[in-house]
PDB file of C-alpha atoms in Angstrom:
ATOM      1  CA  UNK A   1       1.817 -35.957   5.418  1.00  0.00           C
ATOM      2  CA  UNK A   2       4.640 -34.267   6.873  1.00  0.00           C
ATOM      3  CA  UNK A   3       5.977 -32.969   3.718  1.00  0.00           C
ATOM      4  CA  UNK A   4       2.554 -31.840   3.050  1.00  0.00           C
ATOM      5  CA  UNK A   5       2.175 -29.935   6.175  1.00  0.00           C
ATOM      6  CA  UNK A   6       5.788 -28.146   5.875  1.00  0.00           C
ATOM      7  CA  UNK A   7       4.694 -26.796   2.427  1.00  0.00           C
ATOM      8  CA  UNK A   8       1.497 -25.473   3.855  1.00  0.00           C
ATOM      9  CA  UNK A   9       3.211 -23.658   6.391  1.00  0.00           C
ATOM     10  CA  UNK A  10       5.912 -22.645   3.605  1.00  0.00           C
ATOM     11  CA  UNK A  11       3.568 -20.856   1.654  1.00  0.00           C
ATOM     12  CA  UNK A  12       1.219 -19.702   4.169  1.00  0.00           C
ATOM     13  CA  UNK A  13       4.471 -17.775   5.628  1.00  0.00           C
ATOM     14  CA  UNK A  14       5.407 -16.797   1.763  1.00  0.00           C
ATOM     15  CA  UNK A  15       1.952 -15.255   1.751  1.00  0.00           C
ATOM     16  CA  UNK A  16       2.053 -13.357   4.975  1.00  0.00           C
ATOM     17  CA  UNK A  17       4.893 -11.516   3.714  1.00  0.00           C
ATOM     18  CA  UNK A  18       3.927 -10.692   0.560  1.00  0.00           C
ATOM     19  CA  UNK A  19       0.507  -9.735   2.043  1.00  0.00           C
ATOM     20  CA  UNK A  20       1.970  -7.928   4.381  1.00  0.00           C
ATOM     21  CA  UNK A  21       2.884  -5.211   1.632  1.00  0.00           C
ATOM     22  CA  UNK A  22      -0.855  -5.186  -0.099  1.00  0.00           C
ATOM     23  CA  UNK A  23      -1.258  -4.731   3.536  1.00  0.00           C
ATOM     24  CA  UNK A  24      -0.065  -1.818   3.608  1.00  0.00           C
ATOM     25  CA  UNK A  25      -0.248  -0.593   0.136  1.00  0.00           C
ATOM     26  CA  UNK A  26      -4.275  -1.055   1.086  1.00  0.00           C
ATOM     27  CA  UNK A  27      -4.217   0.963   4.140  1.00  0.00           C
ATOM     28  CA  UNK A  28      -2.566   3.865   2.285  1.00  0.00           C
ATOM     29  CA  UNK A  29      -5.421   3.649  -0.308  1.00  0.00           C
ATOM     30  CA  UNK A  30      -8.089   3.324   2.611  1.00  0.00           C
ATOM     31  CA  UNK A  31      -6.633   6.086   4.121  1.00  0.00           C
ATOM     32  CA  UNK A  32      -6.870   8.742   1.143  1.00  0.00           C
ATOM     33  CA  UNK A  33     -10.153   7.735   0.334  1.00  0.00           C
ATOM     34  CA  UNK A  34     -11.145   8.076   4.095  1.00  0.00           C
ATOM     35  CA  UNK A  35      -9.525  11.874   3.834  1.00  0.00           C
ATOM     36  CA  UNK A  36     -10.923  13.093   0.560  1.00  0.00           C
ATOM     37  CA  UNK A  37     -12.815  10.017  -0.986  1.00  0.00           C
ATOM     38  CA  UNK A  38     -10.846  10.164  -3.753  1.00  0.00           C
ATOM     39  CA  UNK A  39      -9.501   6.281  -4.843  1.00  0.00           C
ATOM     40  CA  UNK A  40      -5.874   7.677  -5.508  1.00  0.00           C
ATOM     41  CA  UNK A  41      -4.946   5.581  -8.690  1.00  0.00           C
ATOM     42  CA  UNK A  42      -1.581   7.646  -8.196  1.00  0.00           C
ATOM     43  CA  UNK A  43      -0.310   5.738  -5.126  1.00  0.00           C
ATOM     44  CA  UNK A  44       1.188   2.827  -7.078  1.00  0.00           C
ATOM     45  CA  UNK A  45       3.157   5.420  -9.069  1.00  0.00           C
ATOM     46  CA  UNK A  46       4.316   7.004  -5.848  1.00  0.00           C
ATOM     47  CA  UNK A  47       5.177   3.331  -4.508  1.00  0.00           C
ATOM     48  CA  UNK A  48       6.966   2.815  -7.910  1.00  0.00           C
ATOM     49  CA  UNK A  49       9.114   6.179  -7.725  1.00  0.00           C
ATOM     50  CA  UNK A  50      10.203   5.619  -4.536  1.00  0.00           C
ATOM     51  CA  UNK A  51      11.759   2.586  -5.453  1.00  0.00           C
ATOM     52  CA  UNK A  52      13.795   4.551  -7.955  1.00  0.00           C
ATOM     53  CA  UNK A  53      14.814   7.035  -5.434  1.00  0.00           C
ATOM     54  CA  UNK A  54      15.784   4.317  -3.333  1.00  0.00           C
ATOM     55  CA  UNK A  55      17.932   2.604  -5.701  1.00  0.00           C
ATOM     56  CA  UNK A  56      19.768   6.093  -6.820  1.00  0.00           C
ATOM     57  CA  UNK A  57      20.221   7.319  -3.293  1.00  0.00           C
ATOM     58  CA  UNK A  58      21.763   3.788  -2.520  1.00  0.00           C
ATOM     59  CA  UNK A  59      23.414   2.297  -6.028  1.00  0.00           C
ATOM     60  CA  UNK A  60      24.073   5.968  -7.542  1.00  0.00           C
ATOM     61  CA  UNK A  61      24.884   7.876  -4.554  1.00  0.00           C
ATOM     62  CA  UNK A  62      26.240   5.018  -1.843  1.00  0.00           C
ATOM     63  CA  UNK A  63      24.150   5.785   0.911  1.00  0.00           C
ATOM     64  CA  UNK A  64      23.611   3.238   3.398  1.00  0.00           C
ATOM     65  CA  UNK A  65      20.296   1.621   3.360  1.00  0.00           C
ATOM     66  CA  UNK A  66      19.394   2.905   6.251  1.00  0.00           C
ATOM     67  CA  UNK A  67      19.681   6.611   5.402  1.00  0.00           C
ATOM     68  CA  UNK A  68      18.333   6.113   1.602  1.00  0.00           C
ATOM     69  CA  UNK A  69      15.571   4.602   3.334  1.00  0.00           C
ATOM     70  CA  UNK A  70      14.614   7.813   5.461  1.00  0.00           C
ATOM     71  CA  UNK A  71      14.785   9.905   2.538  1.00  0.00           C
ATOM     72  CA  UNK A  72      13.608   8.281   0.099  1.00  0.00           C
ATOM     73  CA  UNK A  73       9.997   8.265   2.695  1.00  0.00           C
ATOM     74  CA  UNK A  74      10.464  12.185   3.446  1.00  0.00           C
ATOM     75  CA  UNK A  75      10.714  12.606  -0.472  1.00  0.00           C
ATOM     76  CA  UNK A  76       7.431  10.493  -0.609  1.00  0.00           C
ATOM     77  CA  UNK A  77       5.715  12.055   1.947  1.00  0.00           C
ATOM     78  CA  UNK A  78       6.536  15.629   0.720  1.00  0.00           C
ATOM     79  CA  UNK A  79       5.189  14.907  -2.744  1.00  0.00           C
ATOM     80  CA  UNK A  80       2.100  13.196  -1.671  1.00  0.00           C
ATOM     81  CA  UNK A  81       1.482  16.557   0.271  1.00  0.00           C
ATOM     82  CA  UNK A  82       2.119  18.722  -2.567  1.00  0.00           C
ATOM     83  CA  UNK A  83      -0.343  16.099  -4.748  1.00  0.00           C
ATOM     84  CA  UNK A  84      -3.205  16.858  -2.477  1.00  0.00           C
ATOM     85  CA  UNK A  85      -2.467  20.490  -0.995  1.00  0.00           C
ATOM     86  CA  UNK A  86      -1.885  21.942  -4.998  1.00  0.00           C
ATOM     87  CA  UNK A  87      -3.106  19.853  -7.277  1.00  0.00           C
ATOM     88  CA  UNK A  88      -6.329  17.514  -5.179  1.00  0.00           C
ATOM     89  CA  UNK A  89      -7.714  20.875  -3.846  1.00  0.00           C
ATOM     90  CA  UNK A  90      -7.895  22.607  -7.233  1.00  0.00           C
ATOM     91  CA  UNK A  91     -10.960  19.928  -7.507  1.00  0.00           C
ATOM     92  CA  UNK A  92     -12.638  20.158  -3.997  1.00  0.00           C
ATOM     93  CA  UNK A  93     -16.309  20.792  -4.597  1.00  0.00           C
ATOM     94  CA  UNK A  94     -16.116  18.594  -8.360  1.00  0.00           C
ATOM     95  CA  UNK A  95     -17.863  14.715  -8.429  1.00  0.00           C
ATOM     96  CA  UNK A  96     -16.078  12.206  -7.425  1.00  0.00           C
ATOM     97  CA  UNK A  97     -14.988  11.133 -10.811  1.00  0.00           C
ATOM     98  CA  UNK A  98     -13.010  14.275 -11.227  1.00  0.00           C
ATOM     99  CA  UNK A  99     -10.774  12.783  -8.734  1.00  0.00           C
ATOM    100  CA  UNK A 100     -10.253   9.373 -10.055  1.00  0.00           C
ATOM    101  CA  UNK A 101      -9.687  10.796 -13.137  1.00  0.00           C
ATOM    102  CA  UNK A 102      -6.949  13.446 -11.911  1.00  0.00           C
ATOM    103  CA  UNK A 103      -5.306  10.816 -10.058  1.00  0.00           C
ATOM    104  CA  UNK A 104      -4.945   8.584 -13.113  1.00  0.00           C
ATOM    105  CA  UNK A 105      -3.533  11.565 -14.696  1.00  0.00           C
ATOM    106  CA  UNK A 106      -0.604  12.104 -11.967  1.00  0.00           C
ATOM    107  CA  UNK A 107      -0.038   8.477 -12.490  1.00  0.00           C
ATOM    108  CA  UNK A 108       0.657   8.731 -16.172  1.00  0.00           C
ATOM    109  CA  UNK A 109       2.921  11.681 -15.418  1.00  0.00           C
ATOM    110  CA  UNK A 110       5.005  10.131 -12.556  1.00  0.00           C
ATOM    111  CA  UNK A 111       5.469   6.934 -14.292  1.00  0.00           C
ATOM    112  CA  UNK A 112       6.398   9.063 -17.783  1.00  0.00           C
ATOM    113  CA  UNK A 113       9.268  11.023 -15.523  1.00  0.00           C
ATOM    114  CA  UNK A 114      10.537   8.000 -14.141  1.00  0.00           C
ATOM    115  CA  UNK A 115      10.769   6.329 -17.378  1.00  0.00           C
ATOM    116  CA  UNK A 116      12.945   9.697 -18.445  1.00  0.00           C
ATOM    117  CA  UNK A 117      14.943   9.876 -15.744  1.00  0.00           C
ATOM    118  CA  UNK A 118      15.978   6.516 -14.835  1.00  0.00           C
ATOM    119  CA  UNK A 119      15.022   4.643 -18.379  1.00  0.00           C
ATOM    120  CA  UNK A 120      12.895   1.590 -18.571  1.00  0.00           C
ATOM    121  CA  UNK A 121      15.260  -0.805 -17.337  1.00  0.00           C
ATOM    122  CA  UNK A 122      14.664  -3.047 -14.149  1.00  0.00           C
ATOM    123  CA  UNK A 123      17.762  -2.976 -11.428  1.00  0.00           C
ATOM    124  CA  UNK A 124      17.954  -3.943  -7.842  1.00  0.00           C
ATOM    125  CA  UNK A 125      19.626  -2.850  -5.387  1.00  0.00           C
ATOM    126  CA  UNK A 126      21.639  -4.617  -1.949  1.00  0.00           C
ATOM    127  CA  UNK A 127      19.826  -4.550   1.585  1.00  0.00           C
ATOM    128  CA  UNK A 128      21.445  -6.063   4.998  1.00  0.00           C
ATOM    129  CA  UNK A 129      19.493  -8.793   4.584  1.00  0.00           C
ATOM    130  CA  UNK A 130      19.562  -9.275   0.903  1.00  0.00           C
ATOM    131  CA  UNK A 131      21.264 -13.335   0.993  1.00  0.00           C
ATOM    132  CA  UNK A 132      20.084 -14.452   4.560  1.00  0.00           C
ATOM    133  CA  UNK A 133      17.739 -16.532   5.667  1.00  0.00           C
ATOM    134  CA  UNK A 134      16.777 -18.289   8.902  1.00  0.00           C
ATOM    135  CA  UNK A 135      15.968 -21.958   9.011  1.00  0.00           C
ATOM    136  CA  UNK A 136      13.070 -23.259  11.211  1.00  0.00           C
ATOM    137  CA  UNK A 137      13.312 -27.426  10.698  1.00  0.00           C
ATOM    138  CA  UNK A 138      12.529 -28.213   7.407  1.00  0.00           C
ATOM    139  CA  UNK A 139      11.307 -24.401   6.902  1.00  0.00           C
ATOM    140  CA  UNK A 140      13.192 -21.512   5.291  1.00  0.00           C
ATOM    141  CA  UNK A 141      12.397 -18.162   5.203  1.00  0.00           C
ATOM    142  CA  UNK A 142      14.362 -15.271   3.610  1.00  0.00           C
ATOM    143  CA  UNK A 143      15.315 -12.660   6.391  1.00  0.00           C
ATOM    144  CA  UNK A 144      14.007 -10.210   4.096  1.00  0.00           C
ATOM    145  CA  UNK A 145      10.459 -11.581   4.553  1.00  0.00           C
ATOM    146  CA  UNK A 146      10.785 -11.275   8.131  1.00  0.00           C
ATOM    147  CA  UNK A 147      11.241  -7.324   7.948  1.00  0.00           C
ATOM    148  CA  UNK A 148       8.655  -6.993   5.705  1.00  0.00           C
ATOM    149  CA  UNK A 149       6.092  -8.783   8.291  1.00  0.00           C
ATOM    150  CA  UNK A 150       7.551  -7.153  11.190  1.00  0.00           C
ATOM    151  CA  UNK A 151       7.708  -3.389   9.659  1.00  0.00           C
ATOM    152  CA  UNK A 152       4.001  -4.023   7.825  1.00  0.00           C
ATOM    153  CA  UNK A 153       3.305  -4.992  12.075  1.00  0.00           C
ATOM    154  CA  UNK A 154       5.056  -1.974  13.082  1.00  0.00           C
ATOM    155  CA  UNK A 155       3.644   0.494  10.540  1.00  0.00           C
ATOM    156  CA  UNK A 156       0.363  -0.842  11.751  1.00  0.00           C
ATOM    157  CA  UNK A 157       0.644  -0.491  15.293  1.00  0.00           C
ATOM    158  CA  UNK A 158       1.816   3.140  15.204  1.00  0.00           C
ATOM    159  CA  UNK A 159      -0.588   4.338  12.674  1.00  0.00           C
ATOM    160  CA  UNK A 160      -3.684   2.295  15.263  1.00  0.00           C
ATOM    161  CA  UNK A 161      -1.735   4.537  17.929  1.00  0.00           C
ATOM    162  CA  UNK A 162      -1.028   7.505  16.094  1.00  0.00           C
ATOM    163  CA  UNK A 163      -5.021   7.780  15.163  1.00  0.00           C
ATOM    164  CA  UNK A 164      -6.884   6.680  18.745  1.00  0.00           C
ATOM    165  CA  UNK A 165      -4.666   8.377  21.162  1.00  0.00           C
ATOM    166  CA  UNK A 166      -3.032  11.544  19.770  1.00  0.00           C
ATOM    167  CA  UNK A 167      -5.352  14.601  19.326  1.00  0.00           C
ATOM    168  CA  UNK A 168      -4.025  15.311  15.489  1.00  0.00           C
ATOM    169  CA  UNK A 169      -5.352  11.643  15.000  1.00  0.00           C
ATOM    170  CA  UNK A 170      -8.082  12.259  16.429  1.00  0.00           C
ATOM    171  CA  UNK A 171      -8.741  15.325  14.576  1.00  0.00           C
ATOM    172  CA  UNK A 172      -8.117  12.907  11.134  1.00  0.00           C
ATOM    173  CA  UNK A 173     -10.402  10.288  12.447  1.00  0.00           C
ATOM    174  CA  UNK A 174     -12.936  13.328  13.024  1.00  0.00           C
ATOM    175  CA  UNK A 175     -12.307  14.543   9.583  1.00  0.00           C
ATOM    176  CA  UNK A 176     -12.872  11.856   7.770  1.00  0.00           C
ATOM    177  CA  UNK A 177     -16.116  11.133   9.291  1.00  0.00           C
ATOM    178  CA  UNK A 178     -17.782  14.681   8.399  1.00  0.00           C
ATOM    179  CA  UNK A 179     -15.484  17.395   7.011  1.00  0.00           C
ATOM    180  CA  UNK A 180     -18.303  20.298   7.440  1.00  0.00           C
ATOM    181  CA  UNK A 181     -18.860  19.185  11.603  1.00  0.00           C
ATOM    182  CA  UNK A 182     -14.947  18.494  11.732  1.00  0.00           C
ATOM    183  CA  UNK A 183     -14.364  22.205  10.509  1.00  0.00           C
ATOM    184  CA  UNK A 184     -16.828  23.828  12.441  1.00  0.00           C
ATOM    185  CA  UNK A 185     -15.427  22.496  15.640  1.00  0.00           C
ATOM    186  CA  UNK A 186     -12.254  23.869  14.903  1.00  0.00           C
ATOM    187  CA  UNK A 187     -10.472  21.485  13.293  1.00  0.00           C
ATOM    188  CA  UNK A 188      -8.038  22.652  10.175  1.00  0.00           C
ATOM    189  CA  UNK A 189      -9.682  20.338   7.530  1.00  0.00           C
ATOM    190  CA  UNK A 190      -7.468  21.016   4.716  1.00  0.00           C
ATOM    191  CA  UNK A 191      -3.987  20.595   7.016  1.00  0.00           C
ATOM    192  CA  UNK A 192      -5.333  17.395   8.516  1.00  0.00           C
ATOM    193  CA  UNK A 193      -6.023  16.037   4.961  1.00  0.00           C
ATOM    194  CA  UNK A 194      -2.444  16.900   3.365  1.00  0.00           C
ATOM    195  CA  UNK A 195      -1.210  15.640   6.565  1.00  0.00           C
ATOM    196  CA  UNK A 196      -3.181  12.066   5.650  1.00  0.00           C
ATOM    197  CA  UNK A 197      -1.731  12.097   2.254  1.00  0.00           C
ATOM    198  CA  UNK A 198       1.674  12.593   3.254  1.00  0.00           C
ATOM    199  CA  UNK A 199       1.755   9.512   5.481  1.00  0.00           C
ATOM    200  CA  UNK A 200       0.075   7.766   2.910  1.00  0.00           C
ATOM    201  CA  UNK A 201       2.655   8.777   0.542  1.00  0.00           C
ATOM    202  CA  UNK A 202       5.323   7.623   3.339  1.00  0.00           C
ATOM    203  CA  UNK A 203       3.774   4.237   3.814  1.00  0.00           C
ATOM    204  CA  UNK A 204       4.209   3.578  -0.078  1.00  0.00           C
ATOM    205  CA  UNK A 205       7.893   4.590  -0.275  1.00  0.00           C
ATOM    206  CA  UNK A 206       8.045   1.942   2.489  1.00  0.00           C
ATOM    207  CA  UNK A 207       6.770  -0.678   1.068  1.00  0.00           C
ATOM    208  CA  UNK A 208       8.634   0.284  -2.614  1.00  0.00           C
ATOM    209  CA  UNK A 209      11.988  -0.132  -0.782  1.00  0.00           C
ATOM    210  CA  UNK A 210      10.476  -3.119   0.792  1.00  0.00           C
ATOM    211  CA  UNK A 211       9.275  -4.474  -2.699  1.00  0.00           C
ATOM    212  CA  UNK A 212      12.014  -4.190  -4.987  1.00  0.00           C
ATOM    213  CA  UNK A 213      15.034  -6.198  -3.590  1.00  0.00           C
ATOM    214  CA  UNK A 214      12.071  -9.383  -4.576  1.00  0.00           C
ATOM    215  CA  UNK A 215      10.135  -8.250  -7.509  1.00  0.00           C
ATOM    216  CA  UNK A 216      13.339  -5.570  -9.061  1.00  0.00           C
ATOM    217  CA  UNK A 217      13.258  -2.069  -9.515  1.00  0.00           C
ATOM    218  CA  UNK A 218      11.071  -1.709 -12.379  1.00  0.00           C
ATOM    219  CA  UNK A 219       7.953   0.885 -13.962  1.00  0.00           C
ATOM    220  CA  UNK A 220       5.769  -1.851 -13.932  1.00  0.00           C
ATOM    221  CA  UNK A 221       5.931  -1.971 -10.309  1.00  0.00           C
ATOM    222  CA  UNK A 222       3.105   0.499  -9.640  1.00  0.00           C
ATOM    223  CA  UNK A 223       0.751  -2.268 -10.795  1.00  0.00           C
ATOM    224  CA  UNK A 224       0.705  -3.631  -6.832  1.00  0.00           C
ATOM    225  CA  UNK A 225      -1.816  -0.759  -6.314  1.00  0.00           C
ATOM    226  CA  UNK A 226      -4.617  -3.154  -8.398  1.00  0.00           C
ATOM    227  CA  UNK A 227      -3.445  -6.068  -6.162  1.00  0.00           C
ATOM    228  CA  UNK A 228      -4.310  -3.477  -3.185  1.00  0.00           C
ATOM    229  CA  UNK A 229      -7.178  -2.576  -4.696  1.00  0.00           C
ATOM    230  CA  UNK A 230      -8.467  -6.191  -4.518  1.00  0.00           C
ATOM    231  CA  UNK A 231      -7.332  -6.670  -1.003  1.00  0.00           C
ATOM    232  CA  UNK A 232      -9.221  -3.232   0.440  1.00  0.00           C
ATOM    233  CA  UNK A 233     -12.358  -4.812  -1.135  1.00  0.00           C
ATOM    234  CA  UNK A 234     -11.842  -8.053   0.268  1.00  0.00           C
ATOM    235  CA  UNK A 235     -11.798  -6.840   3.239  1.00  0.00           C
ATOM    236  CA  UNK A 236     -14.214  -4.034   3.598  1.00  0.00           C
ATOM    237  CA  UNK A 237     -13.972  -0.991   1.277  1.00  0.00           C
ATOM    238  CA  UNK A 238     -13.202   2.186   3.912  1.00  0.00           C
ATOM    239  CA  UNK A 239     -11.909  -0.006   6.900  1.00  0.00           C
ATOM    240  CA  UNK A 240      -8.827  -0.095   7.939  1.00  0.00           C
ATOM    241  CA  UNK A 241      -8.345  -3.360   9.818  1.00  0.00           C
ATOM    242  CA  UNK A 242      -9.996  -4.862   6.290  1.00  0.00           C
ATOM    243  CA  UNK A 243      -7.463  -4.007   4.301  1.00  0.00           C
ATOM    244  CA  UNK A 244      -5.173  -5.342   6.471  1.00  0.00           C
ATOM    245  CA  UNK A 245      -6.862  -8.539   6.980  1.00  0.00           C
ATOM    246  CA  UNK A 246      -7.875  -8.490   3.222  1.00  0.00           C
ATOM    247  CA  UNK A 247      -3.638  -7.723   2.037  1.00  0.00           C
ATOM    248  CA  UNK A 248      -2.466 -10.326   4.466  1.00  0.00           C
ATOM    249  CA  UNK A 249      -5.386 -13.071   2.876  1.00  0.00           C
ATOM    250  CA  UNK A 250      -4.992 -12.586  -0.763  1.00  0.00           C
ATOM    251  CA  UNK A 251      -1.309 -13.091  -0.224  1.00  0.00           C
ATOM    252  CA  UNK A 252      -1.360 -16.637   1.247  1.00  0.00           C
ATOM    253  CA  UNK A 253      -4.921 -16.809  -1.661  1.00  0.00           C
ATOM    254  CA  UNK A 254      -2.072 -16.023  -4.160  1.00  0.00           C
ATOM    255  CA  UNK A 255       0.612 -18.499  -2.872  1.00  0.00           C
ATOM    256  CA  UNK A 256      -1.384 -21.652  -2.543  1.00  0.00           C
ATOM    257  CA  UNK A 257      -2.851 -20.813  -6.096  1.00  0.00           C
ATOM    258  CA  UNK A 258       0.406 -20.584  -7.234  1.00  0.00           C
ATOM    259  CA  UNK A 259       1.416 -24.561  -5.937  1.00  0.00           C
ATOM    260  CA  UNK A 260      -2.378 -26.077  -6.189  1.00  0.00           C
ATOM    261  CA  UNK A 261      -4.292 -24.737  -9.414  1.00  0.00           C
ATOM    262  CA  UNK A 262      -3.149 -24.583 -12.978  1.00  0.00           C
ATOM    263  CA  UNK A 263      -0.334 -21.883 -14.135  1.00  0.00           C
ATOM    264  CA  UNK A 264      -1.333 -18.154 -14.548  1.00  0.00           C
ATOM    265  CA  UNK A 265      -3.917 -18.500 -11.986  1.00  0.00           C
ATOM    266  CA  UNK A 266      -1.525 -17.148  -8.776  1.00  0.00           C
ATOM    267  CA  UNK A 267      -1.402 -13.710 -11.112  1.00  0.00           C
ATOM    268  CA  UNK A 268      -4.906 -14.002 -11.850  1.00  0.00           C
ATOM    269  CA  UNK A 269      -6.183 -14.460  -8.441  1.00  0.00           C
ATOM    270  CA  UNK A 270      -6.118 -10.978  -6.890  1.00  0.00           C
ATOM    271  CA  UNK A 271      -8.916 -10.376 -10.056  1.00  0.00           C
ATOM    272  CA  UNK A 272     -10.468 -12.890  -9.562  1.00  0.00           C
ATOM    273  CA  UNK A 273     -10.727 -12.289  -5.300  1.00  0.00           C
ATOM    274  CA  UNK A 274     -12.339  -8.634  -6.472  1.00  0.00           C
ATOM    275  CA  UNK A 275     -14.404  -9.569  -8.669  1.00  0.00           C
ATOM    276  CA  UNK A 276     -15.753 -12.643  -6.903  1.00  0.00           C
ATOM    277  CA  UNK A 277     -16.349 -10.497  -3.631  1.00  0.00           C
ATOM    278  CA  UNK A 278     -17.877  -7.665  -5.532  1.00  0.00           C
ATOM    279  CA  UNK A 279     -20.675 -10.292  -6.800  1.00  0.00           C
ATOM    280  CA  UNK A 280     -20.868 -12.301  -3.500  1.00  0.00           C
ATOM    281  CA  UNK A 281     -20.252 -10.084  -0.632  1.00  0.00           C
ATOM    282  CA  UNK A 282     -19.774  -6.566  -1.487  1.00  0.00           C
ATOM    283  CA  UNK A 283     -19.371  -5.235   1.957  1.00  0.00           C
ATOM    284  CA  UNK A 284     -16.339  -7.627   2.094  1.00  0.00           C
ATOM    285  CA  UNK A 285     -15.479  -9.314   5.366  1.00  0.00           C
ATOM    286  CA  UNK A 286     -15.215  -6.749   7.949  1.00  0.00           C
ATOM    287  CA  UNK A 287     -16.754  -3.876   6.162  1.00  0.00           C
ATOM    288  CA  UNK A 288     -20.515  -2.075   6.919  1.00  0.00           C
ATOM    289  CA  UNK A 289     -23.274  -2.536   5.368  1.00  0.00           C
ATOM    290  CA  UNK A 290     -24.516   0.849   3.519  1.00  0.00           C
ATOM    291  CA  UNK A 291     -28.257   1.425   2.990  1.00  0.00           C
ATOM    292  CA  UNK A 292     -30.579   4.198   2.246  1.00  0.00           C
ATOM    293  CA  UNK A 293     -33.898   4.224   3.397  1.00  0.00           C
ATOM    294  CA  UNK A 294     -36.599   5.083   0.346  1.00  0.00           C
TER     295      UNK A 294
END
């Protein structure tokens, strides 16, 4: 029983950390869409190059974590601007698919430069926590996975701050409710919106340097964004605290199926969460229900 119990808590701490960065890597996606309900299909690709830049600022150029880590977000943040001030608002006033369909399109050509530039090889780089762990009993948890819960708790906190109590988040918060009332009460629409896709961008350079010390520097790293995808459903497609709830959930979901149902179901799960919730309860769990009345 006791055994038991430790590898419960073992995974269920595994899965907070993990879910901790399709945490995150949901709330960027909730937060574009919020902006310019556009499902960027780009933002794994962003995620993915920052990892590179990480690991070439660090490995290629020595900087200390700490500094590759600031730049490699600024970088991140600067292009996500430059994605939605020049290329996003060449398609303002086209359906919604026009969107998806552009952002698929920067995807292709951010992975394609990567692949050029670095090659396809996977790599890794060192962090100050890359070999430490800290024991609890019979419990033992990489120190790595502890930064990743406490920044995805940090990130979170700021951004809750950032949006309810500053008046620039309040003018994004008023944006992304109505655009046409936000701009007629003086609000600078298109700034506010660049302004959401450059933290967005931010939060995924985050979690890529976050990411690849575990799962390598690698192209196919920008496939996390489907994993994210699967969380921001789960919990409630448009809110924020769902996709939190909804990363942090499908990451223990994920662990456990990895130890208690047959092999290839722990990579399988995050499609089958989407799907399953799409059928059964496609508000998700802290989402609104959506009607018209005919």
């Amino acid at each position: 029983m006791h055994a038991d119990l430790t590898q419960v808590i073992q995974l269920a701490i595994n899965g907070a950390a993990i879910g901790a960065i399709y945490a995150l890597v949901a709330l960027g996606l909730v937060l574009t869409y919020k902006a310019t309900e556009v499902l960027n299909f780009a933002y794994g690709d962003v995620l993915m190059a920052s990892s590179f830049v990480g690991w070439g600022l660090i490995v290629g150029l020595g900087w200390p974590f700490w500094l590759a880590a600031l730049g490699t977000v600024v970088l991140a943040a600067a292009l996500s601007w430059l994605i939605d001030a020049r290329v996003m608002r060449l398609i303002v006033g086209q359906p919604q698919f026009a969107g998806v369909m552009l952002t698929i399109a920067i995807a292709f050509m951010l992975r394609g430069a990567v692949s050029m530039g670095f090659g396809p090889e996977s790599r890794n780089y060192p962090t100050p926590w890359s070999d430490d762990k800290t024991v609890f009993g019979d419990i033992v948890v990489a120190d790595l996975s502890l930064v990743i819960v406490a920044a995805a708790l940090l990130v979170t906190l700021v951004l809750f701050w950032f949006l309810r109590k500053t008046p620039l988040g309040i003018s994004i918060q008023a944006a992304s409710q109505n655009q046409l009332a936000a701009y007629l009460n003086g609000i600078r629409v298109k700034r506010v919106t660049s302004l959401v896709w450059a933290i967005a961008g931010g939060i995924a350079a985050l979690c890529g340097l976050l990411l690849a010390p575990t799962a390598l520097v690698d192209i196919g790293l920008w496939i996390v964004v489907l994993k994210a995808l699967a969380a921001v459903v789960l919990g409630g497609f448009g809110s924020i605290p769902g996709a939190i709830v909804g990363g942090l959930l499908l990451g223990m979901i994920e662990q456990f199926a990895g130890v208690y149902l047959p092999d290839g179901f722990k990579d399988a799960m995050a499609y089958i969460v989407l799907i399953g919730v799409l059928i059964v309860w496609p508000r998700g769990l802290l989402g609104e229900a959506h009607g018209r009345r005919v």
